[in-house]
Amino acid sequence: MARRWVLRGVAIAAVAGLSLRAASKRPHFRDIAPDSNVSYISNNDFDGKRKYFQQPMCGGVAILDYDGDGRMDIFFTNGAKLPELKKTNPSFYNCLLRNQGDGTFEDVTKKAGVSGENLDFSYGVAAGDYDNDGWTDLFIANTGKNTLYRNNGNGTFSDVTGHSGLGFKPKDTLSVQAAWFDYDNDGLLDLVLSNYTVWTPATDRRCVRDGVDVYCSPRTYAAVPHRLYHNVGGGKFEDVTERSGFGKALGKGMGIGIADFNGDGWTDVFIANDTEPNFLYLNRGDGTFHEVGLLYGVAYNDDAKTVSAMGCDVKDYDNDGWVDVFYNNLMGQIWGLFRNQRGKSFRYVSPAARMVQLSAPRSGWSAGFMDYDNDGWKDLFSANGDVDNLVPQAPQHDTMFENVEGKLFTDVSGEMGKDFLRVGFQRGSAIADLNNDGFPDVVVTSLNQRPRILLNSADNGNQWLLIDARGHKSNRDAIGAKIKLTTPSGRTLYNHVTVSVGFMSSSDRRVHFGLGGEKSAASIEIRWPSGVVQTLKDVPAGRILKVEEPH
Protein backbone atom coordinates (compact mmCIF):
# COMPACT_ATOMS: atom_id res chain seq x y z
CA MET A 1 0.00 0.00 0.00
CA ALA A 2 1.48 3.33 -1.04
CA ARG A 3 1.25 6.58 0.88
CA ARG A 4 2.01 10.12 -0.18
CA TRP A 5 4.05 12.56 1.82
CA VAL A 6 4.59 16.26 1.31
CA LEU A 7 8.00 17.63 2.30
CA ARG A 8 8.40 21.41 1.92
CA GLY A 9 6.05 21.50 -1.05
CA VAL A 10 7.47 18.40 -2.78
CA ALA A 11 5.11 15.46 -3.19
CA ILE A 12 6.83 12.13 -2.60
CA ALA A 13 5.47 8.66 -3.21
CA ALA A 14 6.60 6.38 -0.39
CA VAL A 15 6.29 2.69 0.27
CA ALA A 16 4.52 1.49 3.36
CA GLY A 17 6.68 1.67 6.46
CA LEU A 18 8.91 4.46 5.14
CA SER A 19 8.98 7.63 7.21
CA LEU A 20 10.41 10.93 6.05
CA ARG A 21 12.35 12.56 8.86
CA ALA A 22 11.65 16.11 9.79
CA ALA A 23 14.13 18.58 8.39
CA SER A 24 13.78 21.50 10.77
CA LYS A 25 17.47 22.28 10.46
CA ARG A 26 19.43 21.58 7.30
CA PRO A 27 23.06 22.60 6.90
CA HIS A 28 23.77 24.95 4.01
CA PHE A 29 26.89 26.08 2.14
CA ARG A 30 28.86 29.33 1.94
CA ASP A 31 31.46 30.09 -0.72
CA ILE A 32 34.70 31.02 1.07
CA ALA A 33 36.77 31.40 -2.12
CA PRO A 34 36.32 35.23 -2.13
CA ASP A 35 38.11 35.33 1.24
CA SER A 36 41.33 34.25 -0.50
CA ASN A 37 43.38 35.69 -3.33
CA VAL A 38 42.31 33.04 -5.86
CA SER A 39 43.00 34.19 -9.42
CA TYR A 40 42.36 30.79 -11.05
CA ILE A 41 39.54 30.64 -13.60
CA SER A 42 38.62 27.54 -15.62
CA ASN A 43 39.70 28.86 -19.02
CA ASN A 44 38.59 26.74 -21.98
CA ASP A 45 39.47 29.49 -24.50
CA PHE A 46 35.93 29.92 -25.79
CA ASP A 47 35.77 33.15 -27.80
CA GLY A 48 31.98 33.15 -28.19
CA LYS A 49 32.16 31.85 -31.76
CA ARG A 50 34.41 28.94 -32.80
CA LYS A 51 33.74 25.81 -30.78
CA TYR A 52 36.29 23.03 -30.39
CA PHE A 53 35.18 19.57 -29.36
CA GLN A 54 36.92 19.35 -25.99
CA GLN A 55 36.11 22.85 -24.70
CA PRO A 56 33.19 21.74 -22.48
CA MET A 57 35.61 19.48 -20.53
CA CYS A 58 37.67 21.90 -18.45
CA GLY A 59 38.31 22.37 -14.76
CA GLY A 60 39.28 19.21 -12.90
CA VAL A 61 39.66 19.27 -9.10
CA ALA A 62 41.80 17.24 -6.70
CA ILE A 63 41.76 17.30 -2.92
CA LEU A 64 45.01 16.31 -1.23
CA ASP A 65 47.14 17.13 1.79
CA TYR A 66 50.22 17.86 -0.28
CA ASP A 67 52.33 19.20 2.60
CA GLY A 68 51.32 16.74 5.31
CA ASP A 69 49.96 19.31 7.77
CA GLY A 70 46.61 17.54 8.23
CA ARG A 71 44.64 20.10 6.21
CA MET A 72 43.17 19.36 2.79
CA ASP A 73 44.58 21.44 -0.08
CA ILE A 74 43.07 21.98 -3.56
CA PHE A 75 44.51 21.48 -7.05
CA PHE A 76 42.81 22.60 -10.28
CA THR A 77 43.55 21.67 -13.90
CA ASN A 78 43.00 24.12 -16.75
CA GLY A 79 42.66 24.48 -20.51
CA ALA A 80 44.91 25.89 -23.22
CA LYS A 81 44.94 28.23 -26.19
CA LEU A 82 43.24 26.67 -29.22
CA PRO A 83 44.05 25.45 -31.78
CA GLU A 84 47.69 25.79 -30.63
CA LEU A 85 47.10 23.60 -27.53
CA LYS A 86 49.51 25.78 -25.55
CA LYS A 87 49.18 27.33 -22.10
CA THR A 88 50.32 30.61 -23.62
CA ASN A 89 49.80 32.74 -20.50
CA PRO A 90 49.05 32.33 -16.77
CA SER A 91 45.30 32.39 -17.38
CA PHE A 92 45.65 28.79 -18.61
CA TYR A 93 47.91 27.55 -15.82
CA ASN A 94 46.88 24.81 -13.43
CA CYS A 95 46.61 25.89 -9.77
CA LEU A 96 47.52 24.60 -6.30
CA LEU A 97 45.94 26.22 -3.24
CA ARG A 98 47.38 25.58 0.23
CA ASN A 99 44.87 25.40 3.05
CA GLN A 100 46.03 27.84 5.73
CA GLY A 101 43.64 26.53 8.37
CA ASP A 102 41.83 29.82 8.93
CA GLY A 103 39.29 29.60 6.12
CA THR A 104 41.67 31.01 3.52
CA PHE A 105 43.92 29.48 0.87
CA GLU A 106 47.33 30.52 -0.44
CA ASP A 107 48.22 30.12 -4.12
CA VAL A 108 51.44 28.07 -4.09
CA THR A 109 51.34 26.95 -7.73
CA LYS A 110 54.61 28.53 -8.82
CA LYS A 111 56.46 27.59 -5.63
CA ALA A 112 55.30 23.97 -5.93
CA GLY A 113 56.21 23.73 -9.61
CA VAL A 114 52.80 22.54 -10.83
CA SER A 115 51.59 25.36 -13.09
CA GLY A 116 51.83 23.00 -16.06
CA GLU A 117 52.87 25.80 -18.38
CA ASN A 118 54.54 23.23 -20.64
CA LEU A 119 51.42 21.04 -20.82
CA ASP A 120 48.55 21.27 -23.26
CA PHE A 121 44.79 21.23 -22.53
CA SER A 122 44.37 19.38 -19.20
CA TYR A 123 41.31 17.48 -17.99
CA GLY A 124 41.14 15.10 -15.04
CA VAL A 125 43.49 14.80 -12.07
CA ALA A 126 44.07 11.80 -9.79
CA ALA A 127 45.75 12.24 -6.41
CA GLY A 128 47.52 9.28 -4.82
CA ASP A 129 50.73 8.12 -3.15
CA TYR A 130 51.95 5.81 -5.92
CA ASP A 131 55.41 5.24 -4.37
CA ASN A 132 54.26 4.78 -0.74
CA ASP A 133 56.62 7.46 0.56
CA GLY A 134 53.94 9.25 2.56
CA TRP A 135 53.48 12.16 0.17
CA THR A 136 50.53 12.47 -2.22
CA ASP A 137 51.40 12.65 -5.91
CA LEU A 138 49.39 13.94 -8.89
CA PHE A 139 48.56 12.42 -12.27
CA ILE A 140 47.06 14.73 -14.90
CA ALA A 141 45.15 13.60 -18.01
CA ASN A 142 45.87 15.79 -21.03
CA THR A 143 45.05 16.02 -24.71
CA GLY A 144 48.56 14.92 -25.61
CA LYS A 145 51.08 13.35 -23.25
CA ASN A 146 49.74 12.73 -19.77
CA THR A 147 51.75 13.91 -16.75
CA LEU A 148 52.89 12.42 -13.43
CA TYR A 149 54.07 14.81 -10.72
CA ARG A 150 55.97 13.23 -7.84
CA ASN A 151 55.63 14.98 -4.49
CA ASN A 152 59.15 15.69 -3.19
CA GLY A 153 57.96 16.08 0.40
CA ASN A 154 59.31 19.63 0.70
CA GLY A 155 56.41 21.57 -0.81
CA THR A 156 57.48 20.96 -4.41
CA PHE A 157 56.72 18.46 -7.16
CA SER A 158 58.86 17.01 -9.96
CA ASP A 159 57.64 15.93 -13.39
CA VAL A 160 58.66 12.25 -13.53
CA THR A 161 56.49 11.27 -16.49
CA GLY A 162 59.40 10.16 -18.66
CA HIS A 163 60.83 7.82 -16.03
CA SER A 164 57.43 6.44 -15.04
CA GLY A 165 56.20 5.19 -18.40
CA LEU A 166 52.81 6.82 -17.89
CA GLY A 167 53.41 9.28 -20.70
CA PHE A 168 52.81 6.58 -23.28
CA LYS A 169 49.43 6.14 -24.92
CA PRO A 170 48.33 5.60 -28.52
CA LYS A 171 48.93 8.58 -30.80
CA ASP A 172 46.41 11.44 -30.56
CA THR A 173 44.33 9.72 -27.86
CA LEU A 174 42.49 12.22 -25.68
CA SER A 175 42.46 11.16 -22.00
CA VAL A 176 39.76 12.52 -19.67
CA GLN A 177 40.12 10.92 -16.25
CA ALA A 178 42.31 8.56 -14.24
CA ALA A 179 41.96 6.66 -10.98
CA TRP A 180 44.43 5.05 -8.59
CA PHE A 181 43.72 1.56 -7.23
CA ASP A 182 45.65 -1.60 -6.37
CA TYR A 183 44.17 -4.20 -8.71
CA ASP A 184 46.60 -7.02 -7.76
CA ASN A 185 46.78 -6.27 -4.01
CA ASP A 186 50.58 -6.06 -4.07
CA GLY A 187 50.66 -2.86 -2.02
CA LEU A 188 51.41 -0.53 -4.95
CA LEU A 189 48.86 1.75 -6.58
CA ASP A 190 48.11 1.02 -10.23
CA LEU A 191 46.38 3.43 -12.61
CA VAL A 192 43.32 3.11 -14.82
CA LEU A 193 42.82 5.75 -17.50
CA SER A 194 39.53 6.59 -19.21
CA ASN A 195 40.18 7.68 -22.78
CA TYR A 196 37.58 9.42 -24.91
CA THR A 197 38.59 9.47 -28.57
CA VAL A 198 41.33 10.23 -31.07
CA TRP A 199 41.51 13.99 -31.53
CA THR A 200 43.82 16.77 -32.70
CA PRO A 201 43.06 20.36 -33.69
CA ALA A 202 43.61 19.30 -37.30
CA THR A 203 40.92 16.59 -37.06
CA ASP A 204 38.43 18.69 -35.09
CA ARG A 205 35.03 18.64 -36.75
CA ARG A 206 33.18 21.92 -37.07
CA CYS A 207 29.41 21.60 -36.58
CA VAL A 208 27.01 24.42 -37.45
CA ARG A 209 23.27 24.79 -36.83
CA ASP A 210 21.34 27.69 -38.34
CA GLY A 211 24.61 29.44 -39.08
CA VAL A 212 25.84 29.16 -35.47
CA ASP A 213 28.68 26.97 -34.22
CA VAL A 214 27.56 24.13 -31.94
CA TYR A 215 29.52 21.45 -30.13
CA CYS A 216 29.50 18.33 -32.25
CA SER A 217 27.73 15.25 -30.97
CA PRO A 218 30.05 12.73 -29.30
CA ARG A 219 28.84 10.25 -31.91
CA THR A 220 30.89 12.25 -34.42
CA TYR A 221 34.06 10.78 -32.92
CA ALA A 222 35.39 7.23 -32.65
CA ALA A 223 35.46 5.22 -29.42
CA VAL A 224 38.80 3.97 -28.08
CA PRO A 225 40.03 1.51 -25.43
CA HIS A 226 40.64 2.61 -21.86
CA ARG A 227 44.08 1.81 -20.46
CA LEU A 228 45.51 0.06 -17.44
CA TYR A 229 49.01 0.60 -16.05
CA HIS A 230 50.61 -1.77 -13.55
CA ASN A 231 52.90 -0.29 -10.89
CA VAL A 232 56.06 -2.41 -10.96
CA GLY A 233 57.85 -0.42 -8.25
CA GLY A 234 60.79 1.94 -8.46
CA GLY A 235 58.49 4.66 -9.79
CA LYS A 236 57.80 2.73 -13.02
CA PHE A 237 54.61 1.52 -14.65
CA GLU A 238 53.93 -1.09 -17.31
CA ASP A 239 51.08 -0.76 -19.81
CA VAL A 240 49.04 -3.96 -19.33
CA THR A 241 45.98 -2.84 -21.30
CA GLU A 242 46.01 -5.75 -23.73
CA ARG A 243 46.89 -8.66 -21.48
CA SER A 244 44.55 -7.48 -18.71
CA GLY A 245 41.52 -7.41 -21.03
CA PHE A 246 40.99 -3.65 -20.91
CA GLY A 247 41.86 -3.31 -24.59
CA LYS A 248 38.94 -5.45 -25.81
CA ALA A 249 36.19 -2.86 -25.29
CA LEU A 250 35.90 0.55 -27.00
CA GLY A 251 34.32 3.46 -25.15
CA LYS A 252 34.27 7.22 -24.62
CA GLY A 253 35.32 7.35 -21.01
CA MET A 254 34.26 9.96 -18.51
CA GLY A 255 33.87 9.15 -14.78
CA ILE A 256 35.58 6.19 -13.09
CA GLY A 257 34.28 4.32 -10.04
CA ILE A 258 36.54 2.06 -7.97
CA ALA A 259 35.09 -0.62 -5.65
CA ASP A 260 34.80 -4.34 -4.95
CA PHE A 261 31.33 -4.83 -6.43
CA ASN A 262 31.01 -8.57 -5.93
CA GLY A 263 32.71 -8.91 -2.56
CA ASP A 264 35.48 -11.26 -3.65
CA GLY A 265 38.34 -9.16 -2.23
CA TRP A 266 39.54 -7.81 -5.59
CA THR A 267 38.91 -4.22 -6.65
CA ASP A 268 36.78 -3.71 -9.78
CA VAL A 269 36.30 -0.72 -12.11
CA PHE A 270 33.16 1.00 -13.42
CA ILE A 271 33.58 3.50 -16.28
CA ALA A 272 30.80 5.83 -17.42
CA ASN A 273 30.92 6.20 -21.21
CA ASP A 274 29.48 9.11 -23.16
CA THR A 275 26.88 7.83 -25.71
CA GLU A 276 28.40 4.34 -25.49
CA PRO A 277 27.52 1.42 -23.19
CA ASN A 278 29.03 1.78 -19.72
CA PHE A 279 31.70 -0.70 -18.66
CA LEU A 280 32.02 -2.81 -15.54
CA TYR A 281 35.40 -4.53 -15.37
CA LEU A 282 35.28 -7.38 -12.83
CA ASN A 283 38.70 -8.27 -11.44
CA ARG A 284 39.45 -11.99 -11.80
CA GLY A 285 42.32 -11.79 -9.31
CA ASP A 286 44.88 -13.12 -11.78
CA GLY A 287 45.80 -9.81 -13.44
CA THR A 288 42.90 -9.92 -15.91
CA PHE A 289 39.45 -8.33 -16.02
CA HIS A 290 36.13 -9.39 -17.53
CA GLU A 291 33.94 -6.57 -18.90
CA VAL A 292 30.40 -7.44 -17.72
CA GLY A 293 28.48 -4.15 -18.03
CA LEU A 294 25.75 -5.71 -20.17
CA LEU A 295 25.59 -8.93 -18.16
CA TYR A 296 25.33 -7.06 -14.84
CA GLY A 297 22.80 -4.50 -16.06
CA VAL A 298 24.78 -1.23 -15.92
CA ALA A 299 25.65 -0.82 -19.62
CA TYR A 300 22.31 0.77 -20.56
CA ASN A 301 19.27 2.33 -18.93
CA ASP A 302 15.94 0.49 -18.68
CA ASP A 303 15.09 1.43 -22.27
CA ALA A 304 18.27 -0.29 -23.48
CA LYS A 305 19.65 3.10 -24.54
CA THR A 306 23.01 4.74 -24.06
CA VAL A 307 23.11 8.23 -22.57
CA SER A 308 25.63 11.02 -22.05
CA ALA A 309 27.02 9.42 -18.90
CA MET A 310 29.35 11.95 -17.25
CA GLY A 311 30.52 11.89 -13.67
CA CYS A 312 29.92 8.84 -11.52
CA ASP A 313 30.28 7.60 -7.98
CA VAL A 314 30.10 4.12 -6.54
CA LYS A 315 29.02 3.88 -2.90
CA ASP A 316 26.57 1.89 -0.78
CA TYR A 317 23.76 4.45 -0.66
CA ASP A 318 21.22 2.15 1.06
CA ASN A 319 23.57 0.64 3.68
CA ASP A 320 22.93 -2.97 2.72
CA GLY A 321 26.62 -3.87 2.46
CA TRP A 322 26.84 -3.82 -1.36
CA VAL A 323 28.32 -0.99 -3.45
CA ASP A 324 25.87 0.71 -5.82
CA VAL A 325 26.46 2.78 -8.98
CA PHE A 326 25.36 6.29 -9.91
CA TYR A 327 26.07 8.51 -12.92
CA ASN A 328 24.59 11.79 -14.13
CA ASN A 329 24.01 13.00 -17.70
CA LEU A 330 22.32 15.69 -19.79
CA MET A 331 18.92 17.38 -19.64
CA GLY A 332 16.08 15.08 -20.64
CA GLN A 333 18.15 11.99 -19.87
CA ILE A 334 17.46 10.33 -16.54
CA TRP A 335 20.40 10.11 -14.18
CA GLY A 336 21.28 6.49 -13.58
CA LEU A 337 21.03 4.84 -10.16
CA PHE A 338 21.75 1.12 -10.03
CA ARG A 339 21.24 -0.95 -6.87
CA ASN A 340 23.66 -3.81 -6.34
CA GLN A 341 21.90 -7.18 -6.12
CA ARG A 342 24.30 -8.92 -3.72
CA GLY A 343 27.18 -8.87 -6.19
CA LYS A 344 25.36 -10.83 -8.90
CA SER A 345 23.83 -7.99 -10.94
CA PHE A 346 22.42 -4.47 -10.66
CA ARG A 347 18.84 -3.21 -10.74
CA TYR A 348 18.00 0.12 -12.37
CA VAL A 349 16.17 2.02 -9.62
CA SER A 350 16.10 5.58 -10.98
CA PRO A 351 12.28 5.64 -11.28
CA ALA A 352 11.68 4.23 -7.79
CA ALA A 353 14.26 6.62 -6.28
CA ARG A 354 12.55 9.59 -8.02
CA MET A 355 15.52 10.36 -10.29
CA VAL A 356 13.09 10.66 -13.22
CA GLN A 357 11.46 13.78 -11.78
CA LEU A 358 14.52 15.15 -10.04
CA SER A 359 17.10 14.98 -12.81
CA ALA A 360 15.17 15.68 -16.03
CA PRO A 361 15.71 19.50 -16.01
CA ARG A 362 19.45 19.28 -15.26
CA SER A 363 22.65 18.53 -17.14
CA GLY A 364 24.94 16.96 -14.57
CA TRP A 365 28.71 16.71 -14.96
CA SER A 366 30.38 15.82 -11.69
CA ALA A 367 28.52 13.90 -8.99
CA GLY A 368 29.22 12.29 -5.66
CA PHE A 369 27.57 10.66 -2.69
CA MET A 370 28.06 12.73 0.46
CA ASP A 371 26.27 12.67 3.80
CA TYR A 372 26.07 16.46 3.97
CA ASP A 373 23.86 16.48 7.08
CA ASN A 374 25.54 13.59 8.96
CA ASP A 375 22.36 11.55 9.42
CA GLY A 376 23.98 8.30 8.26
CA TRP A 377 22.45 8.28 4.76
CA LYS A 378 24.60 9.25 1.76
CA ASP A 379 23.02 12.11 -0.18
CA LEU A 380 23.75 12.99 -3.82
CA PHE A 381 25.52 16.15 -4.99
CA SER A 382 25.72 17.10 -8.66
CA ALA A 383 27.57 19.97 -10.39
CA ASN A 384 25.35 21.08 -13.28
CA GLY A 385 25.37 23.10 -16.50
CA ASP A 386 24.56 22.28 -20.10
CA VAL A 387 27.15 21.44 -22.77
CA ASP A 388 26.33 24.38 -25.00
CA ASN A 389 25.17 27.96 -24.42
CA LEU A 390 22.34 27.98 -26.95
CA VAL A 391 19.30 27.69 -24.68
CA PRO A 392 18.23 29.95 -21.76
CA GLN A 393 18.40 27.07 -19.27
CA ALA A 394 22.00 26.21 -20.21
CA PRO A 395 23.62 27.86 -17.15
CA GLN A 396 22.37 25.90 -14.13
CA HIS A 397 22.81 25.66 -10.39
CA ASP A 398 24.03 22.59 -8.55
CA THR A 399 21.71 20.11 -6.89
CA MET A 400 21.60 18.30 -3.56
CA PHE A 401 19.33 15.27 -3.44
CA GLU A 402 18.70 14.17 0.12
CA ASN A 403 18.65 10.43 0.77
CA VAL A 404 15.46 9.33 2.52
CA GLU A 405 16.32 6.13 4.41
CA GLY A 406 17.98 4.53 1.37
CA LYS A 407 14.68 4.32 -0.51
CA LEU A 408 14.36 7.55 -2.48
CA PHE A 409 15.73 11.07 -2.83
CA THR A 410 14.24 14.53 -2.50
CA ASP A 411 15.60 17.81 -3.90
CA VAL A 412 16.73 20.15 -1.11
CA SER A 413 18.92 22.37 -3.31
CA GLY A 414 16.82 25.45 -2.57
CA GLU A 415 17.81 25.24 1.11
CA MET A 416 21.54 24.97 0.51
CA GLY A 417 22.17 28.74 0.37
CA LYS A 418 22.61 31.37 -2.32
CA ASP A 419 26.27 30.47 -2.98
CA PHE A 420 25.26 26.89 -3.69
CA LEU A 421 22.66 28.16 -6.18
CA ARG A 422 25.04 30.24 -8.31
CA VAL A 423 24.30 29.42 -11.93
CA GLY A 424 26.97 28.63 -14.49
CA PHE A 425 28.47 25.88 -16.58
CA GLN A 426 29.70 23.76 -13.67
CA ARG A 427 32.17 20.99 -14.47
CA GLY A 428 34.57 19.40 -11.95
CA SER A 429 33.81 18.88 -8.29
CA ALA A 430 35.41 17.24 -5.28
CA ILE A 431 34.12 16.44 -1.79
CA ALA A 432 36.27 16.98 1.29
CA ASP A 433 36.22 18.09 4.90
CA LEU A 434 38.27 21.23 4.39
CA ASN A 435 38.11 22.53 7.95
CA ASN A 436 38.12 19.16 9.76
CA ASP A 437 34.80 19.81 11.50
CA GLY A 438 33.29 16.49 10.44
CA PHE A 439 30.85 17.89 7.87
CA PRO A 440 31.75 17.41 4.17
CA ASP A 441 32.39 20.48 2.01
CA VAL A 442 32.41 20.81 -1.80
CA VAL A 443 34.77 22.43 -4.33
CA VAL A 444 33.27 23.17 -7.76
CA THR A 445 34.66 24.63 -10.99
CA SER A 446 32.63 26.54 -13.58
CA LEU A 447 33.68 27.34 -17.13
CA ASN A 448 35.23 30.82 -17.35
CA GLN A 449 34.36 31.61 -13.73
CA ARG A 450 36.24 31.39 -10.47
CA PRO A 451 35.73 28.16 -8.55
CA ARG A 452 33.55 27.93 -5.48
CA ILE A 453 34.85 26.52 -2.21
CA LEU A 454 31.57 25.66 -0.51
CA LEU A 455 31.93 25.29 3.25
CA ASN A 456 29.26 23.29 5.06
CA SER A 457 27.58 25.28 7.86
CA ALA A 458 27.73 22.14 10.09
CA ASP A 459 24.98 23.44 12.33
CA ASN A 460 22.44 20.66 12.89
CA GLY A 461 24.16 18.94 15.82
CA ASN A 462 24.61 15.53 14.19
CA GLN A 463 27.64 13.43 15.10
CA TRP A 464 30.35 12.04 12.82
CA LEU A 465 33.59 10.09 12.42
CA LEU A 466 36.31 10.63 9.82
CA ILE A 467 38.61 7.65 9.30
CA ASP A 468 42.14 8.25 8.03
CA ALA A 469 43.36 4.75 7.17
CA ARG A 470 47.03 4.01 6.41
CA GLY A 471 48.20 0.78 4.87
CA HIS A 472 51.45 -1.10 5.46
CA LYS A 473 51.18 -4.39 3.61
CA SER A 474 48.35 -2.76 1.66
CA ASN A 475 48.97 0.41 -0.36
CA ARG A 476 49.70 3.31 1.97
CA ASP A 477 46.60 5.24 0.86
CA ALA A 478 44.49 2.19 1.82
CA ILE A 479 42.51 2.56 -1.40
CA GLY A 480 40.18 -0.42 -1.61
CA ALA A 481 39.82 -0.87 2.16
CA LYS A 482 36.21 -1.66 3.14
CA ILE A 483 34.77 -0.24 6.36
CA LYS A 484 31.71 -1.41 8.28
CA LEU A 485 30.57 0.72 11.22
CA THR A 486 27.98 -0.42 13.77
CA THR A 487 26.39 2.05 16.18
CA PRO A 488 25.25 1.34 19.76
CA SER A 489 21.62 1.41 18.58
CA GLY A 490 22.31 -1.28 15.99
CA ARG A 491 22.57 0.76 12.79
CA THR A 492 25.11 -0.58 10.30
CA LEU A 493 26.84 1.82 7.91
CA TYR A 494 29.23 1.01 5.07
CA ASN A 495 31.87 2.88 3.08
CA HIS A 496 35.21 2.24 1.40
CA VAL A 497 38.41 4.12 0.64
CA THR A 498 38.53 5.71 -2.80
CA VAL A 499 39.33 9.14 -4.20
CA SER A 500 37.85 8.71 -7.69
CA VAL A 501 34.55 10.58 -7.40
CA GLY A 502 32.65 12.59 -10.00
CA PHE A 503 34.14 13.93 -13.24
CA MET A 504 37.81 14.85 -13.80
CA SER A 505 38.26 14.98 -10.04
CA SER A 506 39.64 13.37 -6.86
CA SER A 507 37.99 13.71 -3.47
CA ASP A 508 39.16 13.48 0.15
CA ARG A 509 40.79 10.09 0.79
CA ARG A 510 39.52 9.98 4.37
CA VAL A 511 36.30 8.01 4.88
CA HIS A 512 33.37 9.94 6.33
CA PHE A 513 30.54 8.56 8.43
CA GLY A 514 27.57 10.61 9.62
CA LEU A 515 26.18 9.20 12.86
CA GLY A 516 23.06 11.26 13.49
CA GLY A 517 22.47 11.40 17.22
CA GLU A 518 24.83 8.52 18.06
CA LYS A 519 27.68 9.50 20.35
CA SER A 520 30.00 6.66 19.36
CA ALA A 521 30.63 3.68 17.13
CA ALA A 522 30.15 0.36 18.91
CA SER A 523 32.49 -1.29 16.41
CA ILE A 524 34.43 -0.44 13.26
CA GLU A 525 35.55 -3.31 11.05
CA ILE A 526 38.19 -2.59 8.40
CA ARG A 527 38.94 -5.13 5.68
CA TRP A 528 42.28 -4.08 4.24
CA PRO A 529 43.22 -4.88 0.62
CA SER A 530 45.88 -7.28 1.98
CA GLY A 531 43.11 -9.42 3.47
CA VAL A 532 43.79 -8.36 7.07
CA VAL A 533 40.61 -7.70 9.08
CA GLN A 534 40.87 -5.21 11.93
CA THR A 535 38.15 -4.41 14.48
CA LEU A 536 37.96 -1.37 16.75
CA LYS A 537 35.51 -1.14 19.65
CA ASP A 538 33.69 1.73 21.39
CA VAL A 539 35.10 4.64 19.38
CA PRO A 540 33.82 8.08 20.49
CA ALA A 541 32.25 10.27 17.80
CA GLY A 542 33.45 13.70 16.73
CA ARG A 543 37.03 12.87 15.83
CA ILE A 544 39.39 12.18 12.94
CA LEU A 545 40.45 8.60 13.66
CA LYS A 546 43.86 7.62 12.32
CA VAL A 547 44.07 3.87 11.83
CA GLU A 548 47.22 1.97 10.89
CA GLU A 549 47.00 -1.44 9.23
CA PRO A 550 48.39 -4.08 11.60
CA HIS A 551 51.87 -5.19 10.56
Phi, psi and omega in degrees: 000126182268149174235161177242137179240153174239120180239107179051046174086002181252119178283134184228125172280131183228146178282159180301138178092352181265126178248139177264121184290151176293145182236058183292334181221107177251135171299158176224182188234142176236134180280114180261003179302321180298344179283351181241162178273074182260110181265348183300135171226139176289103188254104179262009176060037175276123184262009181089355182230278184292131182242121176262148190308317189270359184302325179294345184257084183214137175104057174284157182227138171230138174255128180202153172262084190288336184250007173068027182263005179086001179246139183282127178259173187229133175238137179239140170265166184213174184272206182202165177292134180243144005273006185294335185058047179232141172276079192289342179207169185301342180294344178258358185290149168291172189213136174239125180248126179269128178286117183269359173082001181239019182090004178236163182230143179253132177284111182244021186305307184294316181297324182277345178077033184237025180294334179069027184297341178265001179271175175256213181291119184259150182237256186280160178223136178239125180257131179186154180268084188288338182251010174055036179261003178093002181236133185281129182258172184228131171246133183239128177271128184235173174295312179264236181292131176285168190226136172243121175257123175268131178284120183279352178081005180234023181091002180234163178235153175238138176283109183246023185304314183300316180290327189284330185089358181278355178283344182279134167200162181305147185306133174067016178281129180267120181259137185253315186214158177219159179214137176272138172194160182253090189286338180250008176054040179261005178089003179239136182285126173264175185226129171252140186236124175267116177262155185251308184194183170259122187209140168219163176304328181290332181260003180298132179269134177262125181244134185231137176229121181055039177079005182243137177297136173230158175286130183295149176299143176304334181292349177292336187248155184281146173281156183221164176286149167279168186232152179232131181240129180264128178282114182260005180090168181066020180079013184244150180233147178245132177285112182246025184305313185287309186286342178277342183100354180293333185282355185280336184250140180253130181215182174234086194286138174237255183287152179235131176244133184244123179189164171267096188283333183250007172070027182262003178091001179242135186281132182254175184225128169252134176234124175279125181250137180280115179060016175232160176302140176288156183247140168235110180265109176274130183280121181279348180084003179240019181093359180239160181233151177243120181279115189234026182305315179291314182298323184268355172089018179247001183289323185230172170275188185291343177267012181059036180244150170272155181227181179274063182300127186247251178284155179217163171212148181233108181213164177272090187283339183252008175055045176254003177093003180234136186282127181261174185233136174224142168217153175250166180204200193275168179307138179085348176253134185281130177297141189265123173238123185237123182267127182291127179262069176055039174079003183259332181189182177233148177247130179286112187243017180304315179297313182295327181274002178075019177294334181300309181286322188288323191262343187306321183279358190243147169254107184264140180247299181247136184220154177198146171284133177207132177273081189293334184251007174057042177260001179095356177247131182283119178272175184239121173257142174221133174269123193238159177158139185288168179292311187251173183248028191264355179234152184301328182272016181294310173287133185224164173263165179285167179231147170236116177257117183277132181280122180258092175055031176074009183256317183206176182234152175227144185278115178245019184304321183297344180257008184270358176104158185294327180292324176296328187268011177298130182272153179174192176255077183294148182225275182277154174205150177220149183248133183198156170266093189285333181246013174055039178258003176090358177247127185290139177252174183223138173244130186227136173258154177223138182303126175059029172225164173288151179288162172252136173249096191267108183269129180289133183292338172053046190235031177250000174084000181288152183269170186199165168218141175238120187254118179256094185267138179233124181273157173239292171290321173285170176302146187299328178286349181063021179298129184102347178293136182253133186236128176243123182243130178244132182267164178302331180277355177102002175291144176239125183240147183230148172198173177212162183276120173200153175246349183279099184223131173085221185231124177062022192221162176231132182258178179306129181288333182292144186263125186259137172231123168275139186242004182060232181271001181291139183265356182197172169254125178293322176207149174230118179252124179246122174258104183284154178305332179291346184103347178293136176246126183238135180236131177247144183241146171049063181264120179297146178284174174075037180212157169269113187263113177270123184237125177262137174296132178301137179287000000 
